[in-house]
């Protein structure tokens, strides 16, 4: 091959390489905004985070405003003051005091439930899940009297909370597997939420032997689900031994 042919061949190779690079560049730049001031717009994400933080702040203030009071019910002004916000800011998030109270009730109840999930949700048998979950919710509530005072005082055990979701699922599974005998899962869930609230109130007021009182509540809970005496005894013992191994929870007043 002559020198001229070699030069022509080299030029052809470089030309093909240049065309390939140009095509790659064009593909890479498709849809790219070439304006000098173009930057990813994170403002919607930042705004959503700020809104979530403010909402949580108002809910926390709502729960705090209702605890430690013996007479007058707090108003929106009290909650706004506790959250260090204006009344107008409150109304940007909630239409009424009742709406904020219900939302705060769900938030407090869900926080308690989230706290017990790591110690309960790995259990497989419905009778184990119910007995441990029921006892843990009682114990954790009693360890956190400030939050529990809000739930009990306002009678906030709302539908749509995590305790509703998990308890209903456990009861349905127990029914499907023949471990429980109940006519209506929703009615049973509401009944047991009421039983847990009553037990918490009684222990907070003072009972002679709180541990035995909670044992009895767990046993009666299982009996209400159609478990026989032996299954109730097993559930009480299993849940007591399981919960006794767990660390205490840091109370609301220290957070």
Tab-separated table of C-alpha atoms in Angstrom:
chain	number	residue	atom	x	y	z
A	1	UNK	CA	0.000	0.000	0.000
A	2	UNK	CA	1.379	3.376	-1.036
A	3	UNK	CA	1.894	6.301	1.308
A	4	UNK	CA	-1.096	8.082	-0.258
A	5	UNK	CA	-3.327	5.022	0.241
A	6	UNK	CA	-2.263	4.797	3.882
A	7	UNK	CA	-3.134	8.457	4.443
A	8	UNK	CA	-6.546	8.011	2.770
A	9	UNK	CA	-7.228	4.919	4.891
A	10	UNK	CA	-6.312	6.763	8.090
A	11	UNK	CA	-8.548	9.676	7.155
A	12	UNK	CA	-11.435	7.267	6.548
A	13	UNK	CA	-10.960	5.670	9.995
A	14	UNK	CA	-10.880	9.058	11.755
A	15	UNK	CA	-13.934	10.192	9.818
A	16	UNK	CA	-15.909	7.142	10.900
A	17	UNK	CA	-14.757	7.631	14.507
A	18	UNK	CA	-15.784	11.283	14.404
A	19	UNK	CA	-19.239	10.381	13.069
A	20	UNK	CA	-19.689	7.740	15.814
A	21	UNK	CA	-18.665	10.233	18.498
A	22	UNK	CA	-21.052	12.818	17.056
A	23	UNK	CA	-23.960	10.336	17.132
A	24	UNK	CA	-23.173	9.421	20.772
A	25	UNK	CA	-23.036	13.093	21.712
A	26	UNK	CA	-26.372	13.808	20.041
A	27	UNK	CA	-28.033	10.881	21.852
A	28	UNK	CA	-26.589	11.995	25.182
A	29	UNK	CA	-27.786	15.547	24.702
A	30	UNK	CA	-31.329	14.685	23.600
A	31	UNK	CA	-33.799	16.250	25.994
A	32	UNK	CA	-31.096	18.216	27.802
A	33	UNK	CA	-31.976	21.789	28.662
A	34	UNK	CA	-29.100	23.920	27.323
A	35	UNK	CA	-30.102	27.071	29.165
A	36	UNK	CA	-27.204	28.389	31.285
A	37	UNK	CA	-29.462	28.713	34.336
A	38	UNK	CA	-30.830	25.159	34.124
A	39	UNK	CA	-30.615	23.257	37.430
A	40	UNK	CA	-32.661	20.326	38.855
A	41	UNK	CA	-35.693	21.820	40.608
A	42	UNK	CA	-35.800	20.419	44.154
A	43	UNK	CA	-38.265	23.010	45.409
A	44	UNK	CA	-41.381	20.765	45.366
A	45	UNK	CA	-39.552	18.077	47.346
A	46	UNK	CA	-38.218	20.592	49.868
A	47	UNK	CA	-41.660	22.167	50.228
A	48	UNK	CA	-43.250	18.762	50.864
A	49	UNK	CA	-40.692	17.939	53.557
A	50	UNK	CA	-41.285	21.276	55.250
A	51	UNK	CA	-45.031	20.703	55.164
A	52	UNK	CA	-44.651	17.230	56.699
A	53	UNK	CA	-42.416	18.612	59.458
A	54	UNK	CA	-44.859	21.415	60.253
A	55	UNK	CA	-47.781	19.001	60.342
A	56	UNK	CA	-45.870	16.734	62.750
A	57	UNK	CA	-45.025	19.772	64.879
A	58	UNK	CA	-48.713	20.727	65.154
A	59	UNK	CA	-49.721	17.162	66.021
A	60	UNK	CA	-47.060	16.987	68.728
A	61	UNK	CA	-48.243	20.296	70.136
A	62	UNK	CA	-51.852	19.031	70.089
A	63	UNK	CA	-50.962	15.945	72.094
A	64	UNK	CA	-48.952	17.986	74.589
A	65	UNK	CA	-51.689	20.595	74.979
A	66	UNK	CA	-54.168	17.940	76.081
A	67	UNK	CA	-51.915	16.287	78.665
A	68	UNK	CA	-51.502	17.414	82.244
A	69	UNK	CA	-54.762	19.410	82.257
A	70	UNK	CA	-57.511	18.762	84.768
A	71	UNK	CA	-60.246	21.155	83.682
A	72	UNK	CA	-60.494	23.377	80.616
A	73	UNK	CA	-60.104	21.832	77.188
A	74	UNK	CA	-57.392	23.597	75.192
A	75	UNK	CA	-58.334	25.583	72.110
A	76	UNK	CA	-56.633	26.302	68.816
A	77	UNK	CA	-54.832	29.274	70.382
A	78	UNK	CA	-53.260	26.950	72.971
A	79	UNK	CA	-52.063	24.558	70.294
A	80	UNK	CA	-50.725	27.392	68.123
A	81	UNK	CA	-48.855	28.749	71.125
A	82	UNK	CA	-47.410	25.334	71.969
A	83	UNK	CA	-46.273	24.860	68.365
A	84	UNK	CA	-45.005	28.462	68.158
A	85	UNK	CA	-47.101	29.175	65.069
A	86	UNK	CA	-49.916	31.534	64.144
A	87	UNK	CA	-53.590	30.603	64.138
A	88	UNK	CA	-53.541	31.037	60.361
A	89	UNK	CA	-50.769	28.468	60.023
A	90	UNK	CA	-52.839	26.001	62.040
A	91	UNK	CA	-55.771	26.436	59.628
A	92	UNK	CA	-53.525	25.792	56.634
A	93	UNK	CA	-53.104	22.246	57.929
A	94	UNK	CA	-56.344	21.475	59.770
A	95	UNK	CA	-59.875	22.759	59.325
A	96	UNK	CA	-60.817	22.323	62.995
A	97	UNK	CA	-59.584	21.366	66.438
A	98	UNK	CA	-61.406	18.024	66.179
A	99	UNK	CA	-59.581	17.154	62.974
A	100	UNK	CA	-56.220	17.900	64.593
A	101	UNK	CA	-57.117	15.828	67.674
A	102	UNK	CA	-58.095	12.787	65.584
A	103	UNK	CA	-54.921	13.109	63.497
A	104	UNK	CA	-52.841	13.434	66.663
A	105	UNK	CA	-54.548	10.361	68.099
A	106	UNK	CA	-53.641	8.322	65.020
A	107	UNK	CA	-50.058	9.633	65.147
A	108	UNK	CA	-49.609	8.776	68.848
A	109	UNK	CA	-51.233	5.358	68.488
A	110	UNK	CA	-49.168	4.595	65.380
A	111	UNK	CA	-45.965	5.616	67.131
A	112	UNK	CA	-46.713	3.201	69.955
A	113	UNK	CA	-47.485	0.464	67.432
A	114	UNK	CA	-44.320	1.098	65.418
A	115	UNK	CA	-42.343	0.802	68.643
A	116	UNK	CA	-43.618	-2.717	69.331
A	117	UNK	CA	-43.430	-4.120	65.787
A	118	UNK	CA	-39.768	-5.237	65.968
A	119	UNK	CA	-40.613	-7.388	69.013
A	120	UNK	CA	-43.853	-8.850	67.703
A	121	UNK	CA	-44.142	-8.858	63.927
A	122	UNK	CA	-41.780	-11.807	63.376
A	123	UNK	CA	-44.135	-14.148	65.269
A	124	UNK	CA	-46.117	-16.497	63.020
A	125	UNK	CA	-48.884	-18.096	65.060
A	126	UNK	CA	-52.017	-15.914	65.461
A	127	UNK	CA	-52.355	-16.742	69.179
A	128	UNK	CA	-48.740	-15.668	69.744
A	129	UNK	CA	-49.154	-12.469	67.740
A	130	UNK	CA	-52.314	-11.492	69.587
A	131	UNK	CA	-51.111	-12.299	73.100
A	132	UNK	CA	-47.728	-10.592	72.646
A	133	UNK	CA	-49.110	-7.643	70.676
A	134	UNK	CA	-51.920	-7.035	73.156
A	135	UNK	CA	-49.593	-7.208	76.166
A	136	UNK	CA	-46.893	-5.104	74.523
A	137	UNK	CA	-49.357	-2.354	73.644
A	138	UNK	CA	-50.545	-2.275	77.254
A	139	UNK	CA	-47.021	-2.272	78.698
A	140	UNK	CA	-45.634	0.321	76.289
A	141	UNK	CA	-48.624	2.570	76.916
A	142	UNK	CA	-48.058	2.369	80.674
A	143	UNK	CA	-44.356	3.121	80.200
A	144	UNK	CA	-45.298	6.298	78.299
A	145	UNK	CA	-47.943	7.936	80.526
A	146	UNK	CA	-47.952	11.324	78.802
A	147	UNK	CA	-48.939	9.971	75.410
A	148	UNK	CA	-51.334	7.492	76.969
A	149	UNK	CA	-53.008	10.275	78.938
A	150	UNK	CA	-53.800	11.990	75.651
A	151	UNK	CA	-55.241	8.830	74.080
A	152	UNK	CA	-57.381	7.998	77.112
A	153	UNK	CA	-58.518	11.536	77.901
A	154	UNK	CA	-59.689	12.164	74.330
A	155	UNK	CA	-60.982	8.603	73.854
A	156	UNK	CA	-58.886	8.481	70.690
A	157	UNK	CA	-58.598	4.901	69.438
A	158	UNK	CA	-59.301	5.778	65.810
A	159	UNK	CA	-60.161	3.587	62.860
A	160	UNK	CA	-57.487	3.578	60.201
A	161	UNK	CA	-54.599	3.447	62.671
A	162	UNK	CA	-51.854	0.821	62.602
A	163	UNK	CA	-53.268	-0.933	65.651
A	164	UNK	CA	-56.497	-1.388	63.663
A	165	UNK	CA	-54.600	-2.756	60.690
A	166	UNK	CA	-52.421	-5.228	62.553
A	167	UNK	CA	-55.009	-6.433	65.042
A	168	UNK	CA	-57.602	-6.977	62.315
A	169	UNK	CA	-55.086	-8.909	60.205
A	170	UNK	CA	-54.100	-11.097	63.174
A	171	UNK	CA	-57.712	-11.844	64.058
A	172	UNK	CA	-58.555	-12.660	60.448
A	173	UNK	CA	-55.582	-15.017	60.184
A	174	UNK	CA	-56.553	-16.705	63.458
A	175	UNK	CA	-60.098	-17.109	62.178
A	176	UNK	CA	-58.896	-18.541	58.844
A	177	UNK	CA	-56.577	-21.015	60.594
A	178	UNK	CA	-59.209	-22.140	63.095
A	179	UNK	CA	-57.430	-20.736	66.168
A	180	UNK	CA	-60.097	-18.092	66.854
A	181	UNK	CA	-63.887	-18.238	66.793
A	182	UNK	CA	-65.354	-14.786	66.141
A	183	UNK	CA	-68.419	-13.608	64.283
A	184	UNK	CA	-67.076	-10.311	62.979
A	185	UNK	CA	-63.424	-9.218	62.767
A	186	UNK	CA	-64.212	-5.492	62.835
A	187	UNK	CA	-66.431	-5.837	65.918
A	188	UNK	CA	-63.805	-7.977	67.656
A	189	UNK	CA	-61.096	-5.405	66.885
A	190	UNK	CA	-63.187	-2.569	68.341
A	191	UNK	CA	-64.065	-4.667	71.388
A	192	UNK	CA	-60.409	-5.461	72.104
A	193	UNK	CA	-59.301	-1.863	71.612
A	194	UNK	CA	-61.873	-0.898	74.217
A	195	UNK	CA	-60.607	-3.636	76.518
A	196	UNK	CA	-57.028	-2.393	76.168
A	197	UNK	CA	-58.096	1.186	76.938
A	198	UNK	CA	-59.993	0.028	80.024
A	199	UNK	CA	-57.047	-2.027	81.242
A	200	UNK	CA	-54.640	0.891	80.808
A	201	UNK	CA	-56.971	3.229	82.698
A	202	UNK	CA	-57.341	0.759	85.566
A	203	UNK	CA	-53.616	0.112	85.946
A	204	UNK	CA	-52.855	3.846	85.798
A	205	UNK	CA	-55.415	4.490	88.557
A	206	UNK	CA	-53.813	1.738	90.595
A	207	UNK	CA	-54.462	-1.992	91.012
A	208	UNK	CA	-53.025	-4.295	93.661
A	209	UNK	CA	-50.938	-6.432	91.296
A	210	UNK	CA	-50.481	-4.803	87.864
A	211	UNK	CA	-48.678	-7.795	86.304
A	212	UNK	CA	-51.416	-10.222	87.306
A	213	UNK	CA	-54.044	-7.734	86.194
A	214	UNK	CA	-52.441	-7.577	82.722
A	215	UNK	CA	-52.173	-11.389	82.699
A	216	UNK	CA	-55.909	-11.556	83.305
A	217	UNK	CA	-56.588	-9.023	80.535
A	218	UNK	CA	-54.528	-11.030	78.023
A	219	UNK	CA	-56.268	-14.233	79.073
A	220	UNK	CA	-59.737	-12.704	78.780
A	221	UNK	CA	-58.782	-11.261	75.415
A	222	UNK	CA	-57.942	-14.752	74.177
A	223	UNK	CA	-61.135	-16.146	75.730
A	224	UNK	CA	-63.162	-13.526	73.865
A	225	UNK	CA	-61.623	-14.897	70.660
A	226	UNK	CA	-62.905	-18.402	71.438
A	227	UNK	CA	-59.667	-19.931	72.748
A	228	UNK	CA	-59.994	-22.705	75.301
A	229	UNK	CA	-58.577	-22.527	78.836
A	230	UNK	CA	-55.312	-24.244	77.946
A	231	UNK	CA	-54.695	-21.994	74.933
A	232	UNK	CA	-55.363	-18.928	77.102
A	233	UNK	CA	-52.933	-20.132	79.757
A	234	UNK	CA	-50.285	-20.762	77.091
A	235	UNK	CA	-50.829	-17.324	75.561
A	236	UNK	CA	-50.512	-15.571	78.919
A	237	UNK	CA	-47.295	-17.402	79.815
A	238	UNK	CA	-45.744	-16.992	76.384
A	239	UNK	CA	-46.482	-13.271	76.196
A	240	UNK	CA	-45.258	-12.605	79.741
A	241	UNK	CA	-41.942	-14.390	79.111
A	242	UNK	CA	-41.481	-12.691	75.739
A	243	UNK	CA	-42.167	-9.157	76.957
A	244	UNK	CA	-40.038	-9.606	80.079
A	245	UNK	CA	-36.932	-9.872	77.876
A	246	UNK	CA	-37.476	-6.551	76.121
A	247	UNK	CA	-35.859	-3.204	77.003
A	248	UNK	CA	-37.962	-0.434	78.511
A	249	UNK	CA	-39.106	2.340	76.197
A	250	UNK	CA	-37.961	5.944	76.597
A	251	UNK	CA	-41.059	7.876	77.732
A	252	UNK	CA	-42.646	10.828	75.930
A	253	UNK	CA	-41.756	13.237	78.723
A	254	UNK	CA	-38.050	12.662	78.038
A	255	UNK	CA	-38.190	13.143	74.250
